[in-house]
mmCIF file of C-alpha atoms in Angstrom:
data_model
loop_
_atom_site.group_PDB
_atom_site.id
_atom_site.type_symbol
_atom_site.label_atom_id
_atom_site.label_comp_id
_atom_site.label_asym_id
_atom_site.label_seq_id
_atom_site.Cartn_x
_atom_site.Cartn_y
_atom_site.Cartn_z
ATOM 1 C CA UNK O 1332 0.000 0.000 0.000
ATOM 2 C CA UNK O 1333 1.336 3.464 -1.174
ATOM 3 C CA UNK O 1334 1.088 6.156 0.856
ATOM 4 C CA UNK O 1335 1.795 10.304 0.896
ATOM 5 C CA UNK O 1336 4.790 11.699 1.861
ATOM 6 C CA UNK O 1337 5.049 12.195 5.965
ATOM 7 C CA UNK O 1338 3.859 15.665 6.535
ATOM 8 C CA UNK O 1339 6.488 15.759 9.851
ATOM 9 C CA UNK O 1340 9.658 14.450 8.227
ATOM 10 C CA UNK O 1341 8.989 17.267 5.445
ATOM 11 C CA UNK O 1342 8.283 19.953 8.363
ATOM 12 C CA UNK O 1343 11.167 19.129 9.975
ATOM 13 C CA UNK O 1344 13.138 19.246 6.790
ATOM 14 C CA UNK O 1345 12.065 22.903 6.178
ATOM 15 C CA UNK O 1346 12.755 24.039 9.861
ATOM 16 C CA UNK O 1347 15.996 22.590 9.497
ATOM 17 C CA UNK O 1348 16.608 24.232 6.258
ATOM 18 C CA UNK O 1349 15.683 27.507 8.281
ATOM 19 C CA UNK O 1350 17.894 26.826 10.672
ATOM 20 C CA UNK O 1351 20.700 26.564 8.538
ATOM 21 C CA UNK O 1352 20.023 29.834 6.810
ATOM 22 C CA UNK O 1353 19.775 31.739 9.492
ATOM 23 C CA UNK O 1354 23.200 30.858 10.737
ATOM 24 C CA UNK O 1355 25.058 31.324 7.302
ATOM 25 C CA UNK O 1356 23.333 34.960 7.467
ATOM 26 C CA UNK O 1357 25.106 35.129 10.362
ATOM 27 C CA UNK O 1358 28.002 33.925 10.173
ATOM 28 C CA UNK O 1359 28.138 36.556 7.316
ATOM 29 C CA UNK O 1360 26.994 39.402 9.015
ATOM 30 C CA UNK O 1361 29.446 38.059 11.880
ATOM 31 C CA UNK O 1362 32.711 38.337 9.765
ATOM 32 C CA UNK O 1363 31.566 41.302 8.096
ATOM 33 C CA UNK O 1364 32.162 42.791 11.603
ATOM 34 C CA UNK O 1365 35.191 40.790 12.139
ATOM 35 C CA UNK O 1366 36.778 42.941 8.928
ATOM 36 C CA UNK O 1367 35.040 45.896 9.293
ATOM 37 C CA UNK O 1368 36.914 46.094 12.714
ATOM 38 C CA UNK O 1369 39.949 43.876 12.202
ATOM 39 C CA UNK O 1370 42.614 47.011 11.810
ATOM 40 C CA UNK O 1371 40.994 48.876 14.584
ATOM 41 C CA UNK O 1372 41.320 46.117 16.774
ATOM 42 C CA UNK O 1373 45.474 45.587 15.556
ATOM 43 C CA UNK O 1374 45.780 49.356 16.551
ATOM 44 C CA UNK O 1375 44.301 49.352 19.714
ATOM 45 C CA UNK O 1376 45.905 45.906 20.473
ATOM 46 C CA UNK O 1377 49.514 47.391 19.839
ATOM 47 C CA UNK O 1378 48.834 50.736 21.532
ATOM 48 C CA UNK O 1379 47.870 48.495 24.715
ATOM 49 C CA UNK O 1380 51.291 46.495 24.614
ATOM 50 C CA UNK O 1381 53.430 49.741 24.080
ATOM 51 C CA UNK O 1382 51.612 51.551 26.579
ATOM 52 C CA UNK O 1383 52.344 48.515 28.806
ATOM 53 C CA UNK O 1384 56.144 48.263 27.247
ATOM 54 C CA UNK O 1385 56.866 52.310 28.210
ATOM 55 C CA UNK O 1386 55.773 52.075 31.421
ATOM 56 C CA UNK O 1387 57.473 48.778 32.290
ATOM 57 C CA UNK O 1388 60.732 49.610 30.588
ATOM 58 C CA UNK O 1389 61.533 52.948 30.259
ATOM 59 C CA UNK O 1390 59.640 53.530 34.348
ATOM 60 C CA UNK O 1391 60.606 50.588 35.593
ATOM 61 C CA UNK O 1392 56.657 49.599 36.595
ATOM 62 C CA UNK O 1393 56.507 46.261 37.411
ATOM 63 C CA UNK O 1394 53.003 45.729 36.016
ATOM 64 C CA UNK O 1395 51.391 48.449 34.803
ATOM 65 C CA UNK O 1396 48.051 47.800 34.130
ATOM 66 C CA UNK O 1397 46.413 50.816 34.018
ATOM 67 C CA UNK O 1398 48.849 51.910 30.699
ATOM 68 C CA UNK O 1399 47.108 48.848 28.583
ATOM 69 C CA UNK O 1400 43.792 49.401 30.228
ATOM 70 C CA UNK O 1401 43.763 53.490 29.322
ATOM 71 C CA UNK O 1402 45.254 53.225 25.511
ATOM 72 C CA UNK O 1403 42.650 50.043 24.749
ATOM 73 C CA UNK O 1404 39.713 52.154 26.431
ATOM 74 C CA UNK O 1405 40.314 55.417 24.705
ATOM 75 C CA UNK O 1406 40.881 53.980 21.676
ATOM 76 C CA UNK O 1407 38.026 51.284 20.836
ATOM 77 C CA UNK O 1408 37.723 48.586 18.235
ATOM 78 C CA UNK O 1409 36.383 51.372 15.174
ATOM 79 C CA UNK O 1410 37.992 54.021 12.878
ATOM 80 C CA UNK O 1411 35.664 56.264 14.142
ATOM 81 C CA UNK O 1412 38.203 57.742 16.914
ATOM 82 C CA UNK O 1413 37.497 61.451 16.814
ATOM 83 C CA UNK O 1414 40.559 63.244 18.858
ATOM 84 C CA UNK O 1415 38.313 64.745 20.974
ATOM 85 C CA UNK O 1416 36.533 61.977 22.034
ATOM 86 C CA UNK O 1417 39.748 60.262 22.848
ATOM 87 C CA UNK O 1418 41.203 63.204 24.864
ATOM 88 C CA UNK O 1419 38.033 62.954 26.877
ATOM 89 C CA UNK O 1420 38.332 59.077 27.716
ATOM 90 C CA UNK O 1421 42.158 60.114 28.093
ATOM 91 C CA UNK O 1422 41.750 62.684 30.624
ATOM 92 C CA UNK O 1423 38.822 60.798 32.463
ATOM 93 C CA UNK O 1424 41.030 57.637 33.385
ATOM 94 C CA UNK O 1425 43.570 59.702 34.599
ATOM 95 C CA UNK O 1426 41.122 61.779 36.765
ATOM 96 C CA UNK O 1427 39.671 58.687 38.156
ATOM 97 C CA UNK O 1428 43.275 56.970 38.331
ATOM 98 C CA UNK O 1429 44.538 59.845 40.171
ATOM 99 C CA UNK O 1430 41.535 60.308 42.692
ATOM 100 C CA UNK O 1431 41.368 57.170 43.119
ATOM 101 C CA UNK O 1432 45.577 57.013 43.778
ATOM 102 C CA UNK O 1433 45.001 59.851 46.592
ATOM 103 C CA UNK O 1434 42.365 58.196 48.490
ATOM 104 C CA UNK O 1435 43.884 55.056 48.767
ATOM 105 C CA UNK O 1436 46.914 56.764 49.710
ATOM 106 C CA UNK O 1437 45.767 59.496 52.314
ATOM 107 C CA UNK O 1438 42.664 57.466 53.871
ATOM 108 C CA UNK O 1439 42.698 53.604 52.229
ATOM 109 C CA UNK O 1440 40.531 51.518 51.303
ATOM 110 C CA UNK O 1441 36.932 50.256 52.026
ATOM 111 C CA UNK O 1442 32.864 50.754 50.492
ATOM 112 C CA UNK O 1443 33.155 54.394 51.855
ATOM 113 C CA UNK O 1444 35.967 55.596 50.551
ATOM 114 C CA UNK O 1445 34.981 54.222 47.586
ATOM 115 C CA UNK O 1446 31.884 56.202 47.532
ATOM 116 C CA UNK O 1447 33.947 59.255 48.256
ATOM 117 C CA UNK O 1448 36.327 58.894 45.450
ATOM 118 C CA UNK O 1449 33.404 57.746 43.071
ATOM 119 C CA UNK O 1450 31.744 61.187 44.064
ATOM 120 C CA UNK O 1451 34.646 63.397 44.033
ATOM 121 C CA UNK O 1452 36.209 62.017 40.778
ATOM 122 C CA UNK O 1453 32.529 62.549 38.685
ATOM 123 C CA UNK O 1454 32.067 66.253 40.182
ATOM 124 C CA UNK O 1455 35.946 67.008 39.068
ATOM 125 C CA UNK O 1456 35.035 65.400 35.954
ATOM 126 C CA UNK O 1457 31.682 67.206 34.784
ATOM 127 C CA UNK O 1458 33.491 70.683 36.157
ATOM 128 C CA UNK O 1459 36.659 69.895 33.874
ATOM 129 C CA UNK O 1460 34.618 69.249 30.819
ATOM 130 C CA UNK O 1461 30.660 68.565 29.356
ATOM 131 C CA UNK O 1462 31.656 64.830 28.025
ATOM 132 C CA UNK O 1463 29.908 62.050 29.152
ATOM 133 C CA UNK O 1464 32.637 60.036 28.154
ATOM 134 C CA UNK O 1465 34.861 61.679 30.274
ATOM 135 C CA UNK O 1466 32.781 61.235 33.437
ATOM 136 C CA UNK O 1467 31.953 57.871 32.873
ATOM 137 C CA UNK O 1468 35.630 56.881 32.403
ATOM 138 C CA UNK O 1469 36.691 58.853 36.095
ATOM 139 C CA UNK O 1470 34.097 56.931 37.780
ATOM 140 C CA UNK O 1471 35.101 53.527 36.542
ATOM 141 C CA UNK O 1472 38.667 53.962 37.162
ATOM 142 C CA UNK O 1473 38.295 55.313 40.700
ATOM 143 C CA UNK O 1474 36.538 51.973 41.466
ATOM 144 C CA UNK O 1475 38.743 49.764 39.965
ATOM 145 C CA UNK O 1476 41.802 52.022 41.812
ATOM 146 C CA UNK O 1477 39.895 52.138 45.317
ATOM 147 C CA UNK O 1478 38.702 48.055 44.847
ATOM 148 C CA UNK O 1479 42.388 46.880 43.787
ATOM 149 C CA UNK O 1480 44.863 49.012 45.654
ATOM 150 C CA UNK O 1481 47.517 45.936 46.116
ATOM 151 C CA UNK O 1482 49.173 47.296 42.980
ATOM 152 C CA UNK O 1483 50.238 50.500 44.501
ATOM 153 C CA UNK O 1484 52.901 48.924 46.942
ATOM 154 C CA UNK O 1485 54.419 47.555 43.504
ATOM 155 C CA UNK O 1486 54.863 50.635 41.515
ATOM 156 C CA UNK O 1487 55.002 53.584 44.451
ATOM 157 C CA UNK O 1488 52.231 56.223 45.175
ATOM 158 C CA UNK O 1489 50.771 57.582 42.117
ATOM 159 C CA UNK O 1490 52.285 54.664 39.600
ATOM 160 C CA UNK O 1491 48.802 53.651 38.190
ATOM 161 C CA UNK O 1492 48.127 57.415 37.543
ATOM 162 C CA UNK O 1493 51.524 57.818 36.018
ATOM 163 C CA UNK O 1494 50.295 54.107 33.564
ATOM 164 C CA UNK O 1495 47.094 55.448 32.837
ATOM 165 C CA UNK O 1496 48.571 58.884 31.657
ATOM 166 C CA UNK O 1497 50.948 57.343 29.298
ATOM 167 C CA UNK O 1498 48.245 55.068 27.785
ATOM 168 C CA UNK O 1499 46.414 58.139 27.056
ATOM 169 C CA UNK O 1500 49.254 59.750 25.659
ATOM 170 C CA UNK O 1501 50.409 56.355 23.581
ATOM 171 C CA UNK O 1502 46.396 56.221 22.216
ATOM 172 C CA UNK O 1503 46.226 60.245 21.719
ATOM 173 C CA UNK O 1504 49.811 59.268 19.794
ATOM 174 C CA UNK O 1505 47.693 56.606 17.511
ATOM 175 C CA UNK O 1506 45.214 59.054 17.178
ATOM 176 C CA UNK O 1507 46.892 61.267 15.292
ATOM 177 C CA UNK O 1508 48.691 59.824 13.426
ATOM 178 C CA UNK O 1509 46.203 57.232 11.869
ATOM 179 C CA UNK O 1510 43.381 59.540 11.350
ATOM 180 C CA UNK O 1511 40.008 57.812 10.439
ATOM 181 C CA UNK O 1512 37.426 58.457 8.309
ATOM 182 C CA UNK O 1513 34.833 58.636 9.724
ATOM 183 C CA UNK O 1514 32.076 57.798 6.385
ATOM 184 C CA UNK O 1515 34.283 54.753 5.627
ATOM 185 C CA UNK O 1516 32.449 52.348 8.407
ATOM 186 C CA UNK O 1517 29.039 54.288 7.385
ATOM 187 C CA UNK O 1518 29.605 53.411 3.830
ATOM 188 C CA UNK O 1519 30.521 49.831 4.581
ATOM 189 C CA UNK O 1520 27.476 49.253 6.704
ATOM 190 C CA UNK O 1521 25.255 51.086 3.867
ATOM 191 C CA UNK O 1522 26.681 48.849 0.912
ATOM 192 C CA UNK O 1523 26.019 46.086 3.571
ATOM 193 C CA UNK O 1524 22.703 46.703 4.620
ATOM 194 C CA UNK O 1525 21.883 47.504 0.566
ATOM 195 C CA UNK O 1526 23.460 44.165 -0.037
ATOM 196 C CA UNK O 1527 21.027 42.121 2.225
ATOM 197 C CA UNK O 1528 18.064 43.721 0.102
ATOM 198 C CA UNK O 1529 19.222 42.844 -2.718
ATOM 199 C CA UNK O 1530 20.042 39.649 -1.856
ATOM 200 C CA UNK O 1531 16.187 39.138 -0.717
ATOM 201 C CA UNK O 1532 14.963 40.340 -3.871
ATOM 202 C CA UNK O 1533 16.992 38.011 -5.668
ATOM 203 C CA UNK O 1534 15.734 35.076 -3.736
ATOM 204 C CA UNK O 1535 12.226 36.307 -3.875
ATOM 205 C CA UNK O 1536 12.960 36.124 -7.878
ATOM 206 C CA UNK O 1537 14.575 32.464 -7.803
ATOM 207 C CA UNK O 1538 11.406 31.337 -6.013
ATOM 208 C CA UNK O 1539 8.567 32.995 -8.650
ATOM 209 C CA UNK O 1540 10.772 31.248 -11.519
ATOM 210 C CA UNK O 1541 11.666 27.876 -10.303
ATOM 211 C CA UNK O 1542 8.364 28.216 -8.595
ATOM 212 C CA UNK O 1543 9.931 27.177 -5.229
ATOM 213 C CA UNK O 1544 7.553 28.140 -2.518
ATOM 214 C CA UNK O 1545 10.585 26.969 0.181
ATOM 215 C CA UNK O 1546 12.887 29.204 -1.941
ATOM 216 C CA UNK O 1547 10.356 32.008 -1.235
ATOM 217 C CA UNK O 1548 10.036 31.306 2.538
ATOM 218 C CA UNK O 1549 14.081 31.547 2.717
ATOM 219 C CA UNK O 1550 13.624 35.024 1.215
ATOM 220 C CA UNK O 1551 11.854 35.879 4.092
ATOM 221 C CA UNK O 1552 14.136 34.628 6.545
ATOM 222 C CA UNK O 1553 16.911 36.634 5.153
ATOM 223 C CA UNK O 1554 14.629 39.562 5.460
ATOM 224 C CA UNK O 1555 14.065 38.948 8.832
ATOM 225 C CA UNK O 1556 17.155 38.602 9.671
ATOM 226 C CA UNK O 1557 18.611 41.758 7.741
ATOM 227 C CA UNK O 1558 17.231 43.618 10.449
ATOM 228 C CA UNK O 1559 20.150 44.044 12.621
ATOM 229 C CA UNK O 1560 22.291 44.969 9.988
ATOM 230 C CA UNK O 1561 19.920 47.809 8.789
ATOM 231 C CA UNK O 1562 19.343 48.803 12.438
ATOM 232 C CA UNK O 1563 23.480 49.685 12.928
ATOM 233 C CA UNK O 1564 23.217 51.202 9.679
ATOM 234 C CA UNK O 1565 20.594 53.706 10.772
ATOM 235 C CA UNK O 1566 21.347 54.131 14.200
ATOM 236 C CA UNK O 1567 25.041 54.696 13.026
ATOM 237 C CA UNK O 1568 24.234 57.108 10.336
ATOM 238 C CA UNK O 1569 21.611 59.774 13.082
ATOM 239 C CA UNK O 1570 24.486 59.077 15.466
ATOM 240 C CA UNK O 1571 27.112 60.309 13.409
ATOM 241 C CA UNK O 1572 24.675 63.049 11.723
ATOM 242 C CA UNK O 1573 24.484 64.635 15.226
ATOM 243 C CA UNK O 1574 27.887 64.438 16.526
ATOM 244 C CA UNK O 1575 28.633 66.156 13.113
ATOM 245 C CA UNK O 1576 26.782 69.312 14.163
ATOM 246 C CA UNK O 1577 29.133 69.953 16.889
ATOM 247 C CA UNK O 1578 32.306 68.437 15.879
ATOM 248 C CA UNK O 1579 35.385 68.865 13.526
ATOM 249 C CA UNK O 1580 33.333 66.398 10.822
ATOM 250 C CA UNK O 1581 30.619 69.386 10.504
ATOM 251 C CA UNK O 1582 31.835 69.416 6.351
ATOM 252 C CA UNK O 1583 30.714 65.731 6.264
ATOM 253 C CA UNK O 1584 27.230 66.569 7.898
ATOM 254 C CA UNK O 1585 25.036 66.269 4.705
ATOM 255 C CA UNK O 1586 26.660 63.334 3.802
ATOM 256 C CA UNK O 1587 25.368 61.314 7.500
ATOM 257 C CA UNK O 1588 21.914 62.931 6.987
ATOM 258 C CA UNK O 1589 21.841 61.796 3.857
ATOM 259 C CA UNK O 1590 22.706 57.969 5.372
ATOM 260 C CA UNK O 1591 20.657 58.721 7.599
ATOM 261 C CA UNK O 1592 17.757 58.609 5.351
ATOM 262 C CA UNK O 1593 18.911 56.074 2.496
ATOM 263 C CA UNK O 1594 18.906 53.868 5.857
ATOM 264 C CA UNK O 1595 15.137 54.787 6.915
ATOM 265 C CA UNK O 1596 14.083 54.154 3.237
ATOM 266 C CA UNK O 1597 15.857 51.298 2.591
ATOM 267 C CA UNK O 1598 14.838 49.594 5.608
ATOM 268 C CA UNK O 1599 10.805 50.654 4.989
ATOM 269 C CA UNK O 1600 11.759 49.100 1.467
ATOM 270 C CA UNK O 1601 13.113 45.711 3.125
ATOM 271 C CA UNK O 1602 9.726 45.656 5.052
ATOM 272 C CA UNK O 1603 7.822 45.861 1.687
ATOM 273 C CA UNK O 1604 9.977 42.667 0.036
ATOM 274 C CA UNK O 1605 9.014 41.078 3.062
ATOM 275 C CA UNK O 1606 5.683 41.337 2.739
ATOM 276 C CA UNK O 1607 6.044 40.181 -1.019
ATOM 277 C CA UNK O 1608 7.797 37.289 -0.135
ATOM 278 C CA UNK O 1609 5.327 35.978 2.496
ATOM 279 C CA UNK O 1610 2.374 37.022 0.000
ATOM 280 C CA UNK O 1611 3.770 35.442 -3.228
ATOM 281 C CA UNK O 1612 3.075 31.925 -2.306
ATOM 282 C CA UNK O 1613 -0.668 32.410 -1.219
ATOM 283 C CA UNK O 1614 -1.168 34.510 -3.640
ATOM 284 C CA UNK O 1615 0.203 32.837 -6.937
ATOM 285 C CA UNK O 1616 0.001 29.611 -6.092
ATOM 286 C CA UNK O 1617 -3.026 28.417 -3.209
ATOM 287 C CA UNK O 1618 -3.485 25.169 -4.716
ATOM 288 C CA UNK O 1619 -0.314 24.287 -5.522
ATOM 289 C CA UNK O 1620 -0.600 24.724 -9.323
ATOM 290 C CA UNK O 1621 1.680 27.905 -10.526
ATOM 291 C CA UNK O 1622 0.855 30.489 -12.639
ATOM 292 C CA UNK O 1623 3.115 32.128 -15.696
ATOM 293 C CA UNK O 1624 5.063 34.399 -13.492
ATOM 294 C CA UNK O 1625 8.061 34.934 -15.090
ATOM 295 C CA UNK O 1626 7.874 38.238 -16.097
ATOM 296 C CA UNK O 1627 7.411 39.521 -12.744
ATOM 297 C CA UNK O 1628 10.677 37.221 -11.610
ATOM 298 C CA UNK O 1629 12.318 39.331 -14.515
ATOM 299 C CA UNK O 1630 10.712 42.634 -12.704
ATOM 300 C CA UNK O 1631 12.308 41.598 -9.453
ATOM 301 C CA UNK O 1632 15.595 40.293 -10.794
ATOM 302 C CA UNK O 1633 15.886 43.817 -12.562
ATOM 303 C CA UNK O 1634 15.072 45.736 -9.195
ATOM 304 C CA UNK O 1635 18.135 43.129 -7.507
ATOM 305 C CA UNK O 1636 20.348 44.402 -10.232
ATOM 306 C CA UNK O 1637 19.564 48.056 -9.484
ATOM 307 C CA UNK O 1638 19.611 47.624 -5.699
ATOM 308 C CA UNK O 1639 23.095 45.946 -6.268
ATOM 309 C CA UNK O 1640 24.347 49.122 -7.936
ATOM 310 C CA UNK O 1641 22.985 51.316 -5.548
ATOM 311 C CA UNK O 1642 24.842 49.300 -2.901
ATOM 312 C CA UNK O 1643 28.236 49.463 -4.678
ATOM 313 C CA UNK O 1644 27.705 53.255 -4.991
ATOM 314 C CA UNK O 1645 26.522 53.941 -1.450
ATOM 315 C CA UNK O 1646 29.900 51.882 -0.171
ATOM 316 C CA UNK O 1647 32.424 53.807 -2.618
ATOM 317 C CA UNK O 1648 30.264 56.978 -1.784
ATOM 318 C CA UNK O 1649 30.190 57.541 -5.969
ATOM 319 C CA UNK O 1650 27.500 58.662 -8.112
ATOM 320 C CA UNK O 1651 24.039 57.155 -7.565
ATOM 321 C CA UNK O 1652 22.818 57.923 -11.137
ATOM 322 C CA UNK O 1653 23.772 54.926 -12.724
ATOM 323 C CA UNK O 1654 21.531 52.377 -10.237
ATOM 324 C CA UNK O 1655 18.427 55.653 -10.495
ATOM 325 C CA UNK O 1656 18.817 55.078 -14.180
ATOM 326 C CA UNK O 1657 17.802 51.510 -14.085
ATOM 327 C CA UNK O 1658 15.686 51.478 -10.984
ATOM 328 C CA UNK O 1659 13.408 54.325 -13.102
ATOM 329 C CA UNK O 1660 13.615 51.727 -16.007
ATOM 330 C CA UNK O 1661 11.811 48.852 -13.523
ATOM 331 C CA UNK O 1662 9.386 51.481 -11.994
ATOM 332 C CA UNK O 1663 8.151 52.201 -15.760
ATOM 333 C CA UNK O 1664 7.787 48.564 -15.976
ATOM 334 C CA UNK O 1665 5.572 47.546 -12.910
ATOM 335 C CA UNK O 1666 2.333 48.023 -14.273
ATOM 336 C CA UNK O 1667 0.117 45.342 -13.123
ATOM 337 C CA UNK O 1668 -2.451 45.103 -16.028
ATOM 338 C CA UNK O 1669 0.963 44.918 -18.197
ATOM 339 C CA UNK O 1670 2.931 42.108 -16.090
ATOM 340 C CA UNK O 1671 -0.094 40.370 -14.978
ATOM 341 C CA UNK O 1672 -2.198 40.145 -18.048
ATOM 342 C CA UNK O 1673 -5.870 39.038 -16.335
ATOM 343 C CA UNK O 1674 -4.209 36.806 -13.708
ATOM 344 C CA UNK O 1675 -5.447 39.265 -10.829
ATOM 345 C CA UNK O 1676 -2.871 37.487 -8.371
ATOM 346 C CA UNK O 1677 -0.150 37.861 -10.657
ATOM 347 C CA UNK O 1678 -0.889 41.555 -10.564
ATOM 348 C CA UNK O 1679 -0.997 41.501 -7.181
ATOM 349 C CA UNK O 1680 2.235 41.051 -6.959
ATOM 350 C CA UNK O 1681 3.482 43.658 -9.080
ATOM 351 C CA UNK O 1682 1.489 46.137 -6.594
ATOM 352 C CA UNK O 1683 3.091 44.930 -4.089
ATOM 353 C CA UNK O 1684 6.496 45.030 -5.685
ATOM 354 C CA UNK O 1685 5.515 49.026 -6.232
ATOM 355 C CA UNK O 1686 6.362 50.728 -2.441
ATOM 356 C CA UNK O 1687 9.677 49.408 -2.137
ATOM 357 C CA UNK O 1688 10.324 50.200 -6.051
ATOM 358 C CA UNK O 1689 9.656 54.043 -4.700
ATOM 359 C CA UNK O 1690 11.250 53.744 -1.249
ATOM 360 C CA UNK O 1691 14.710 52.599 -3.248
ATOM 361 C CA UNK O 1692 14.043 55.502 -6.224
ATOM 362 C CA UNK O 1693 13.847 57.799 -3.152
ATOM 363 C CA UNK O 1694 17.286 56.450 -1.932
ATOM 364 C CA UNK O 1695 18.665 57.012 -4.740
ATOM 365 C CA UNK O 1696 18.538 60.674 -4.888
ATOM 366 C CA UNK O 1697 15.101 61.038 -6.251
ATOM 367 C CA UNK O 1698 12.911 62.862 -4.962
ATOM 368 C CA UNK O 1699 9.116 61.456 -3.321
ATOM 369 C CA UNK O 1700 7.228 63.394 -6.011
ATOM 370 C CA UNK O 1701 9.146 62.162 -8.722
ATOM 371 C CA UNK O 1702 9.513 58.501 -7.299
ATOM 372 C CA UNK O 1703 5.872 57.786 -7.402
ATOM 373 C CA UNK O 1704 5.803 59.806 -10.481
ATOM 374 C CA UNK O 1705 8.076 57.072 -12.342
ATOM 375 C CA UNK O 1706 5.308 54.752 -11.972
ATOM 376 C CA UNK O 1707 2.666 53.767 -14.433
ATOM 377 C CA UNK O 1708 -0.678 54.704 -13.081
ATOM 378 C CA UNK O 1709 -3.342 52.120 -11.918
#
């Protein structure tokens, strides 16, 4: 006797399947951090070990902690190192290394004194300077000063303050003379977070022309789990628009806003593919028998190829005209009654496929008028 296929073997093949998608997103999202950070890290990683090398050497510290501790806190694991922002994590570990030095010294060690020293070293802190970061480093360094004090006897009174000055110094060194960029890691995470759209188009487009409905369910998984990477993009992008206002980047301020707002966009677009992808299968194909849907696969593939070039332009921060040129040519196409014939399902789709068509025209330097303009009326 013959009988069906087990509906919870193939289940559990498809969660599997899900399973393994999800972690080769990422993985790839994982060491996309891993290089976007990887010469950052080297700096900051050498800075610590000559900090800790001057001290020891040239002072004769027999473990100076506080130097490797101060150059790897002030300088970070991005390019983004503005000197400022440095000099204020500089300055605030040697406050708090230095408060912390004298109360040990004068009155020693215990809860209260800690809170004393914690107290002291903020106030001196916020009347010094307006940083946060500067505060936040005093306070932290006083405690680990006041809560560790058995490495004073090693180096003398006022040794840790002494390391933690010359790992400012060694990072304010680094500082200068490796200057960063800061639109370089912006640009990365834009061609990044560009790249995981198009990526979901072109699975969405896979699916409608091999008429895969697991193909289109993997679609939406990578859209789903895009969602970090758009989320540093845009968070990074307002960040960096803001500090630009009030810093030495104020010439590159247009250029964040303008991230700032591909990122919004792009994401709202992402949302919309989403929504095609968990539509598509329903919609086209409820009974299991498929529809002619090529041309709308086409439609898609063509948006993929435009959202790729957008992508490579938004990381080399070029011209976007070339990816508005063809992503214009695909909004002239999506006309439902054109793409879909009388298959009302079929034209469904290319509706859908219309929002995020705008959303990515709008990214691309066009503006919302002329975006929804580009498209053929219903």
């Amino acid at each position: 006797m013959r009988t069906g296929p087990d509906p919870r073997r193939a289940r559990d093949a498809a969660n599997t399947a899900v399973r393994s998608l999800v972690r080769r997103i990422r993985l790839r999202q994982g060491w996309a951090r891993v290089r976007s950070s990887f010469w950052p890290i080297v700096q900051a990683s050498l800075a610590a070990g000559a900090a800790y090398g001057i001290a020891h050497t040239l002072l004769g510290h027999a473990q100076p902690f506080f130097a490797a501790v101060a150059a790897w806190v002030c300088l970070g694991f991005s390019f983004d190192r503005e000197l400022r922002r440095v000099a204020e994590v500089a300055a605030g570990v040697a406050v708090g290394v230095g408060m912390g030095e004298l109360v040990v010294e004068v009155i020693g060690s215990g809860w209260w004194q800690l809170t004393v020293v914690l107290l002291v070293s903020a106030l001196l802190a916020r009347f010094l300077d307006r940083g946060p970061l500067l505060v936040t480093q005093a306070g932290v360094q006083a405690i680990v000063v006041v809560g560790l004090p058995f490495a004073m006897v090693v180096d003398g009174a006022f040794g840790r303050w002494t390391d933690a000055a010359i790992g400012g110094l060694v990072a304010l060194v680094v500082t200068v003379l490796t200057p960063g960029d800061p639109r370089r890691r912006l640009r990365a995470q834009a061609a990044g977070g560009t790249s995981e759209l198009a990526e979901t188009l072109e699975s969405v487009a896979r699916g409608l022309r091999n008429h895969d409905a697991d193909e289109l369910a993997a679609a939406l998984v990578r859209g789903r789990a895009s969602e970090p990477v758009l989320a540093d993009w845009r968070d990074a992008a307002r960040k960096s628009a803001d500090i630009a206002q009030v810093s030495v980047n104020r010439g590159h301020w247009a250029e964040f806003s303008r991230l700032a707002e591909q990122a919004v966009l792009l994401d709202r677009a992402m949302r919309s593919v989403r929504v095609l992808a968990r539509r598509a299968p329903t919609v086209v194909a409820p009974d299991g028998t498929w529809p002619d849907v090529a041309a709308v696969a086409d439609l898609v593939d063509r948006f993929a190829g435009g959202v790729r070039l957008l992508s490579t332009a938004l990381g080399d921060g070029a011209s976007l005209e070339g990816a508005r040129a063809l992503l214009l040519e695909v909004a002239a196409e999506a006309d439902p009654r054109e793409v879909g014939g009388d298959d009302l399902g079929v034209a469904s789709l290319v509706v859908l496929l219309r929002a995020p068509v705008v959303d990515t025209l709008e990214a691309a330097g066009l503006g919302a008028g002329d975006a929804r303009a580009a498209l053929p009326e219903l």
